[in-house]
Tab-separated table of C-alpha atoms in Angstrom:
chain	number	residue	atom	x	y	z
A	284	MET	CA	1.748	-11.271	-20.839
A	285	SER	CA	3.830	-10.714	-17.724
A	286	LYS	CA	4.073	-7.292	-16.088
A	287	LYS	CA	7.291	-5.350	-15.840
A	288	TYR	CA	8.344	-4.150	-12.404
A	289	GLN	CA	11.006	-1.759	-11.251
A	290	THR	CA	13.469	-3.574	-9.031
A	291	GLU	CA	15.236	-0.360	-8.012
A	292	GLU	CA	13.623	3.058	-7.941
A	293	PHE	CA	14.982	6.539	-7.485
A	294	ILE	CA	12.288	9.130	-6.849
A	295	ASP	CA	13.300	12.638	-5.842
A	296	GLY	CA	11.202	14.521	-3.282
A	297	PHE	CA	9.465	11.320	-2.188
A	298	ASP	CA	11.176	10.114	0.965
A	299	ASP	CA	11.926	13.388	2.744
A	300	ASP	CA	10.065	12.215	5.837
A	301	ILE	CA	10.711	8.491	5.380
A	302	ASP	CA	12.295	8.329	8.823
A	303	SER	CA	9.578	10.368	10.501
A	304	VAL	CA	7.845	8.564	13.303
A	305	VAL	CA	4.100	8.120	12.980
A	306	PRO	CA	2.813	9.277	16.370
A	307	PHE	CA	1.846	6.409	18.664
A	308	SER	CA	-1.221	8.328	19.729
A	309	GLU	CA	-3.719	5.628	20.667
A	310	THR	CA	-3.650	2.912	23.298
A	311	ILE	CA	-3.881	-0.706	22.271
A	312	THR	CA	-5.028	-3.918	23.845
A	313	SER	CA	-3.215	-7.150	23.075
A	314	TYR	CA	-4.041	-10.637	24.214
A	315	GLY	CA	-3.069	-14.183	23.352
A	316	ALA	CA	-5.236	-16.810	21.725
A	317	ASP	CA	-4.465	-20.407	20.773
A	318	PHE	CA	-5.994	-21.585	17.506
A	319	PRO	CA	-6.045	-25.219	16.373
A	320	VAL	CA	-4.927	-25.572	12.761
A	321	GLU	CA	-8.441	-26.760	11.886
A	322	SER	CA	-9.815	-23.440	13.163
A	323	ILE	CA	-7.175	-21.433	11.262
A	324	VAL	CA	-8.052	-23.182	7.989
A	325	ARG	CA	-11.774	-22.647	8.536
A	326	ARG	CA	-11.322	-18.962	9.457
A	327	ILE	CA	-9.115	-18.258	6.441
A	328	GLU	CA	-11.663	-20.008	4.216
A	329	ALA	CA	-14.432	-17.824	5.645
A	330	GLY	CA	-12.373	-14.618	5.379
A	331	GLU	CA	-12.423	-14.114	9.139
A	332	VAL	CA	-8.636	-14.333	9.195
A	333	TYR	CA	-7.288	-12.755	6.045
A	334	VAL	CA	-4.269	-11.523	4.181
A	335	PRO	CA	-5.170	-8.000	3.045
A	336	ASP	CA	-5.159	-7.408	-0.696
A	337	PHE	CA	-1.776	-6.506	-2.131
A	338	GLN	CA	0.164	-7.402	0.953
A	339	ARG	CA	3.505	-8.896	0.060
A	340	LYS	CA	2.764	-12.049	-1.925
A	341	TYR	CA	3.210	-15.607	-0.711
A	342	ILE	CA	6.883	-16.244	-1.389
A	343	TRP	CA	7.843	-19.378	0.533
A	344	LYS	CA	9.314	-22.133	-1.577
A	345	ASN	CA	7.919	-25.628	-1.254
A	346	ALA	CA	10.857	-26.744	0.905
A	347	GLU	CA	10.325	-23.908	3.398
A	348	ALA	CA	6.600	-24.619	3.692
A	349	SER	CA	7.294	-28.347	3.951
A	350	ARG	CA	9.672	-27.918	6.887
A	351	PHE	CA	7.080	-25.824	8.713
A	352	ILE	CA	4.309	-28.391	8.119
A	353	GLU	CA	6.667	-31.172	9.191
A	354	SER	CA	7.338	-29.341	12.466
A	355	LEU	CA	3.599	-29.345	13.190
A	356	LEU	CA	3.297	-33.026	12.283
A	357	LEU	CA	6.155	-33.875	14.628
A	358	GLY	CA	4.749	-31.763	17.459
A	359	LEU	CA	7.680	-29.336	17.454
A	360	PRO	CA	7.174	-25.763	18.754
A	361	VAL	CA	6.604	-23.134	16.045
A	362	PRO	CA	6.670	-19.313	16.215
A	363	GLY	CA	3.475	-17.435	16.999
A	364	VAL	CA	1.690	-15.023	14.687
A	365	PHE	CA	0.340	-11.483	15.095
A	366	LEU	CA	-3.201	-10.543	14.083
A	367	ALA	CA	-4.881	-7.138	14.199
A	368	LYS	CA	-8.586	-6.856	14.867
A	369	ASP	CA	-10.020	-4.898	11.954
A	370	PHE	CA	-12.761	-2.250	11.903
A	371	ASP	CA	-15.340	-4.925	11.088
A	372	GLY	CA	-14.214	-7.497	13.650
A	373	ARG	CA	-12.207	-9.666	11.281
A	374	HIS	CA	-8.536	-10.418	11.907
A	375	MET	CA	-5.886	-9.273	9.445
A	376	ILE	CA	-2.512	-10.955	9.465
A	377	ILE	CA	0.265	-8.603	10.520
A	378	ASP	CA	3.011	-11.179	10.954
A	379	GLY	CA	2.911	-14.864	10.049
A	380	GLN	CA	1.405	-14.738	6.566
A	381	GLN	CA	3.820	-17.301	5.105
A	382	ARG	CA	3.178	-19.771	7.922
A	383	LEU	CA	-0.599	-19.440	7.979
A	384	LEU	CA	-0.939	-19.624	4.199
A	385	SER	CA	1.373	-22.637	4.086
A	386	ILE	CA	-1.022	-24.422	6.435
A	387	TYR	CA	-4.042	-23.352	4.406
A	388	TYR	CA	-2.547	-24.288	1.037
A	389	TYR	CA	-1.370	-27.654	2.293
A	390	VAL	CA	-4.686	-28.672	3.836
A	391	THR	CA	-6.880	-27.359	0.995
A	392	GLY	CA	-4.561	-27.776	-1.983
A	393	ASP	CA	-2.397	-30.223	-3.819
A	394	PHE	CA	1.124	-29.341	-2.783
A	395	LYS	CA	3.353	-32.211	-1.714
A	396	LEU	CA	5.836	-32.060	1.131
A	397	SER	CA	9.402	-32.113	-0.157
A	398	GLY	CA	12.962	-31.802	1.083
A	399	ILE	CA	12.131	-33.233	4.525
A	400	GLY	CA	12.490	-36.503	6.409
A	401	ALA	CA	11.412	-39.738	4.771
A	402	ILE	CA	8.277	-40.180	6.903
A	403	PHE	CA	6.225	-37.450	5.214
A	404	ASN	CA	8.279	-36.629	2.116
A	405	GLY	CA	6.171	-36.588	-1.046
A	406	MET	CA	2.845	-36.624	0.812
A	407	LYS	CA	-0.127	-34.387	0.104
A	408	TYR	CA	-2.513	-33.752	2.983
A	409	SER	CA	-4.828	-36.408	1.550
A	410	ASP	CA	-1.938	-38.921	1.644
A	411	LEU	CA	-1.276	-38.536	5.376
A	412	PRO	CA	-2.255	-41.398	7.654
A	413	GLU	CA	-5.412	-40.532	9.580
A	414	GLU	CA	-3.474	-40.276	12.826
A	415	TYR	CA	-1.302	-37.493	11.383
A	416	LYS	CA	-4.220	-35.673	9.785
A	417	TYR	CA	-5.754	-35.411	13.256
A	418	ARG	CA	-2.413	-34.402	14.760
A	419	LEU	CA	-1.971	-31.636	12.192
A	420	MET	CA	-5.507	-30.317	12.592
A	421	ASP	CA	-5.170	-30.325	16.389
A	422	SER	CA	-1.803	-28.543	16.331
A	423	ILE	CA	-1.916	-25.175	18.061
A	424	ILE	CA	-0.858	-21.862	16.552
A	425	HIS	CA	-0.418	-19.167	19.170
A	426	ALA	CA	-1.624	-15.742	18.063
A	427	THR	CA	-1.105	-12.356	19.644
A	428	ILE	CA	-4.178	-10.302	18.801
A	429	ILE	CA	-3.877	-6.530	18.756
A	430	ARG	CA	-6.781	-4.104	18.909
A	431	GLN	CA	-6.593	-0.319	18.935
A	432	ASP	CA	-8.901	0.857	21.714
A	433	ASN	CA	-10.061	3.969	19.845
A	434	GLN	CA	-10.192	3.065	16.185
A	435	ASN	CA	-9.703	6.323	14.358
A	436	TYR	CA	-9.350	6.616	10.614
A	437	GLU	CA	-5.579	6.637	10.798
A	438	ASN	CA	-5.274	3.640	13.162
A	439	SER	CA	-1.877	5.065	14.084
A	440	SER	CA	-0.946	2.460	16.668
A	441	ILE	CA	-1.606	-0.449	14.325
A	442	PHE	CA	0.480	1.317	11.642
A	443	HIS	CA	3.253	1.706	14.203
A	444	ILE	CA	3.125	-2.008	14.994
A	445	PHE	CA	3.188	-2.883	11.292
A	446	GLU	CA	6.375	-0.841	10.938
A	447	ARG	CA	8.005	-2.746	13.803
A	448	LEU	CA	6.784	-6.253	12.988
A	449	ASN	CA	8.019	-6.694	9.454
A	450	THR	CA	8.478	-10.222	8.244
A	451	GLY	CA	11.468	-11.218	6.178
A	452	GLY	CA	14.624	-9.225	5.628
A	453	LYS	CA	13.140	-6.150	3.950
A	454	GLU	CA	10.991	-3.665	5.809
A	455	LEU	CA	7.591	-2.901	4.372
A	456	GLU	CA	7.162	0.470	2.689
A	457	PRO	CA	4.398	2.792	3.986
A	458	GLN	CA	2.061	2.072	1.045
A	459	GLU	CA	2.494	-1.666	1.495
A	460	ILE	CA	1.358	-1.212	5.088
A	461	ARG	CA	-1.591	0.971	4.054
A	462	ASN	CA	-2.745	-1.656	1.578
A	463	CYS	CA	-2.740	-4.140	4.462
A	464	MET	CA	-4.497	-1.841	6.911
A	465	TYR	CA	-7.091	-0.161	4.712
A	466	PRO	CA	-8.380	-2.732	2.222
A	467	GLY	CA	-11.557	-1.764	0.442
A	468	GLU	CA	-12.949	0.220	-2.446
A	469	PHE	CA	-10.436	3.072	-2.273
A	470	GLN	CA	-7.513	0.662	-2.316
A	471	ARG	CA	-9.023	-1.086	-5.345
A	472	LEU	CA	-9.480	2.279	-7.068
A	473	LEU	CA	-5.813	3.125	-6.508
A	474	SER	CA	-4.852	-0.272	-7.890
A	475	ASP	CA	-7.074	0.141	-10.960
A	476	ILE	CA	-5.660	3.577	-11.748
A	477	ASN	CA	-2.161	2.226	-11.249
A	478	GLU	CA	-2.797	-0.222	-14.099
A	479	LEU	CA	-3.759	2.483	-16.598
A	480	GLU	CA	-1.540	2.603	-19.680
A	481	LEU	CA	-1.390	6.415	-19.487
A	482	TRP	CA	-0.010	6.336	-15.935
A	483	ARG	CA	2.406	3.547	-16.804
A	484	SER	CA	3.730	5.576	-19.757
A	485	ILE	CA	4.458	8.457	-17.365
A	486	TYR	CA	5.805	6.616	-14.316
A	487	GLY	CA	7.379	3.598	-15.989
A	488	PRO	CA	7.235	-0.082	-14.965
A	489	GLN	CA	5.194	-0.905	-11.887
A	490	SER	CA	6.813	-0.492	-8.510
A	491	LEU	CA	7.342	-3.654	-6.508
A	492	ARG	CA	6.970	-1.539	-3.358
A	493	TYR	CA	3.818	0.372	-4.476
A	494	LYS	CA	5.510	3.769	-4.677
A	495	ASP	CA	3.588	4.513	-7.876
A	496	GLN	CA	0.326	3.753	-6.067
A	497	GLU	CA	1.343	6.047	-3.210
A	498	LEU	CA	1.796	8.913	-5.688
A	499	ILE	CA	-1.791	8.459	-6.865
A	500	LEU	CA	-2.923	8.495	-3.223
A	501	ARG	CA	-0.929	11.702	-2.687
A	502	PHE	CA	-2.773	13.350	-5.578
A	503	PHE	CA	-6.204	12.567	-4.127
A	504	ALA	CA	-5.209	13.418	-0.549
A	505	LEU	CA	-3.775	16.813	-1.481
A	506	TYR	CA	-6.503	17.648	-3.975
A	507	PHE	CA	-9.313	16.973	-1.508
A	508	ASP	CA	-7.673	17.654	1.844
A	509	SER	CA	-4.564	19.829	1.472
A	510	GLU	CA	-5.946	22.403	3.920
A	511	ASN	CA	-5.671	19.772	6.660
A	512	TYR	CA	-2.134	18.718	5.779
A	513	SER	CA	0.447	18.475	8.535
A	514	PRO	CA	3.610	16.383	8.524
A	515	PRO	CA	4.652	13.692	8.509
A	516	MET	CA	3.304	12.833	5.070
A	517	LYS	CA	2.882	9.217	6.208
A	518	SER	CA	0.306	10.169	8.837
A	519	PHE	CA	-1.539	12.488	6.470
A	520	LEU	CA	-1.860	9.723	3.851
A	521	ASN	CA	-2.800	7.141	6.493
A	522	ARG	CA	-5.650	9.285	7.755
A	523	PHE	CA	-6.950	10.109	4.271
A	524	MET	CA	-6.857	6.513	3.063
A	525	GLY	CA	-8.453	5.223	6.257
A	526	MET	CA	-11.172	7.868	6.162
A	527	ASN	CA	-12.011	7.105	2.528
A	528	ARG	CA	-11.574	3.347	2.442
A	529	LYS	CA	-15.261	2.912	1.463
A	530	LEU	CA	-15.219	5.813	-1.038
A	531	ASP	CA	-18.203	7.515	0.537
A	532	GLN	CA	-16.516	10.901	1.081
A	533	PHE	CA	-16.107	12.114	-2.522
A	534	ASP	CA	-17.395	11.594	-6.070
A	535	VAL	CA	-15.274	8.687	-7.222
A	536	MET	CA	-15.850	8.823	-10.984
A	537	ASN	CA	-15.337	12.573	-11.209
A	538	ALA	CA	-12.163	12.289	-9.137
A	539	LYS	CA	-10.790	9.471	-11.291
A	540	ASP	CA	-11.691	11.306	-14.504
A	541	LEU	CA	-10.042	14.488	-13.215
A	542	PHE	CA	-6.800	12.658	-12.434
A	543	ILE	CA	-6.784	11.035	-15.890
A	544	GLU	CA	-7.573	14.328	-17.663
A	545	THR	CA	-4.799	16.064	-15.700
A	546	LEU	CA	-2.311	13.426	-16.847
A	547	LYS	CA	-3.546	13.567	-20.448
A	548	VAL	CA	-3.086	17.315	-20.682
A	549	LEU	CA	0.368	17.201	-19.104
A	550	LYS	CA	1.569	14.223	-21.159
A	551	SER	CA	0.374	15.860	-24.381
A	552	ALA	CA	2.005	19.167	-23.476
A	553	ILE	CA	5.289	17.991	-21.966
A	554	GLY	CA	6.004	14.525	-23.326
A	555	GLU	CA	8.374	11.930	-21.935
A	556	LYS	CA	10.232	14.207	-19.497
A	557	LEU	CA	7.094	14.946	-17.489
A	558	PHE	CA	7.896	15.176	-13.742
A	559	ARG	CA	11.568	14.470	-14.513
A	560	PRO	CA	13.572	17.706	-14.318
A	561	SER	CA	16.578	15.419	-13.936
A	562	LYS	CA	16.797	11.714	-14.710
A	563	ASN	CA	14.617	10.725	-11.768
A	564	PHE	CA	10.870	11.101	-11.289
A	565	ASN	CA	10.260	13.970	-8.827
A	566	ALA	CA	7.355	13.381	-6.446
A	567	ALA	CA	7.307	16.951	-5.088
A	568	ILE	CA	6.956	18.355	-8.602
A	569	PHE	CA	4.303	15.742	-9.378
A	570	ASP	CA	2.325	16.841	-6.286
A	571	ALA	CA	2.452	20.515	-7.165
A	572	ILE	CA	1.923	20.335	-10.933
A	573	THR	CA	-0.978	17.876	-10.826
A	574	PHE	CA	-2.614	19.820	-7.992
A	575	GLY	CA	-2.369	23.147	-9.799
A	576	LEU	CA	-3.570	21.862	-13.161
A	577	ALA	CA	-6.394	19.797	-11.641
A	578	LYS	CA	-7.687	22.899	-9.838
A	579	ARG	CA	-7.659	24.758	-13.172
A	580	LEU	CA	-9.524	21.884	-14.886
A	581	GLU	CA	-12.414	22.411	-12.481
A	582	ARG	CA	-13.337	25.349	-14.742
A	583	GLY	CA	-13.355	23.275	-17.908
A	584	LYS	CA	-11.145	21.756	-20.581
A	585	ILE	CA	-7.787	23.169	-21.634
A	586	ASN	CA	-6.968	23.470	-25.335
A	587	ASP	CA	-3.844	25.627	-25.237
A	588	LEU	CA	-1.177	22.969	-24.678
A	589	GLU	CA	1.621	25.347	-25.628
A	590	LYS	CA	0.593	27.587	-22.731
A	591	VAL	CA	0.596	24.565	-20.386
A	592	LYS	CA	4.103	23.681	-21.542
A	593	LEU	CA	5.309	27.257	-21.061
A	594	ILE	CA	3.905	27.440	-17.510
A	595	TYR	CA	5.412	24.057	-16.660
A	596	GLU	CA	8.843	25.172	-17.854
A	597	GLN	CA	8.567	28.501	-16.046
A	598	LEU	CA	7.701	26.699	-12.811
A	599	LEU	CA	10.757	24.470	-13.088
A	600	ASP	CA	12.912	27.586	-13.627
A	601	ASP	CA	11.321	29.540	-10.780
A	602	GLU	CA	13.838	29.846	-7.930
A	603	GLN	CA	11.279	29.724	-5.121
A	604	PHE	CA	9.548	26.729	-6.682
A	605	LYS	CA	12.912	24.967	-6.995
A	606	VAL	CA	13.697	25.496	-3.319
A	607	VAL	CA	10.371	24.182	-2.005
A	608	SER	CA	10.489	21.203	-4.406
A	609	SER	CA	14.026	20.080	-3.638
A	610	SER	CA	14.431	19.988	0.146
A	611	SER	CA	12.191	19.446	3.178
A	612	THR	CA	9.440	18.730	0.682
A	613	ALA	CA	7.115	17.258	3.326
A	614	SER	CA	7.188	20.323	5.578
A	615	SER	CA	3.900	22.205	5.782
A	616	SER	CA	5.337	25.497	4.575
A	617	ASN	CA	7.187	24.044	1.575
A	618	LEU	CA	4.306	21.860	0.483
A	619	ARG	CA	1.726	24.627	0.759
A	620	THR	CA	4.014	27.084	-1.007
A	621	ARG	CA	4.697	24.885	-4.029
A	622	ILE	CA	1.091	23.793	-4.598
A	623	GLU	CA	-0.072	27.422	-4.267
A	624	ILE	CA	2.574	28.643	-6.751
A	625	SER	CA	1.435	25.943	-9.177
A	626	LYS	CA	-2.244	26.707	-8.679
A	627	GLN	CA	-1.760	30.411	-9.356
A	628	ALA	CA	0.399	29.728	-12.414
A	629	PHE	CA	-2.120	27.432	-14.111
A	630	GLU	CA	-4.989	29.833	-13.493
A	631	GLU	CA	-3.596	31.772	-16.466
A	632	VAL	CA	-4.376	28.973	-18.964
C-alpha cells in the first residue's frame, strides 16, 4: 500500500525564523581530491562515501543518468561533487548524489543506457566492450571535501554549506538537511514515530519535506532542553539533534512513550481539530500544548479528559497565549511565555 504525502503544506507558527541565518561560527578546511570511478563505487559499497538516510531520494530518470554515464565513457568533463567529512571519518554526500548514485547503480546494477548516441545505447555495464569498462572505471570524479575544524554538536558551518549547496531547483528544508547531517539512532527514532498511526491521524499525510518529523524533534528538544533555548530555532534544533544522534543523553523508551501518551490524551480530549485553531496546523500551539501536558504527565496518568478539553479551549481563548503563539513565535520571550502558560494551566488537571 502506497503512502500518502502532502504536496503543499500550510503550518502556522512554524516558519517564523525560516530566513534566520544559522551562525557561521566555526572555521572549515576544504581540499580537492580526485577519485577514479572504481574507487567511488568501492567506497559507496563499503559505506565510506554515503548518502545519509532520508536525504532527497534518487530522482534522475534513466535518460538523465545515461547522458552522464555517456559523458564519462566519451571522456567529457563532468561537474565535481561536494563531500563532508563526518564525525566518524566517513564522507557524506552534500552535492552530487544523483551523479554518484548513477555511477554506482550502473556499475553494480542492471540499468541500460538509453536516449543517447548509438555507440552505447541499450548497453548495461556488463555489455560494454572491455576497453570502455576500463575507461569508465578510470574516469576521474573531482570532489571538494569539507571538514569543520572544531566539530561541535551543531556542526554549524556544515549546515551553512548545506543551505548554500542545494542540488536541483528546490532548496532543502532544515529537517532535510538535519537528516543528512545527523544520521543515527535519534534520526531513526524520529522516523519511526513519524510513521505512527496516531501521529498521522493528528498531522495528516506525511510531509514530503519532513516538516512533520521536525515537529516531533521540536517536542523532544523543548521538553528536554527548553532552558537552553535561544533563537534561531534552526540552530537550537541542530544542536539538540547533533548532541543526541546516538540517543545516549536521555531515556529513549520513556521519552517515546511520553510523547505517545501526550498525543493520546489530547486526541481523545480534543478530537480532529487538535492543534488547528484555524484550518491550518499550528506549530507554536503544538509546542506549547504538548510541552505543558507532557510535564503534567510526569506525575501520572490523566483520567479527566473533560478538564483537559476545557484547559485547551481556555488557552486558545487566552489573549496573552494568542499573542505569543501567533507572531515572532521563535523569539525566546514568546516561546518561553507560551510553554510556561501551558505548563501552569495543565498543572490543574
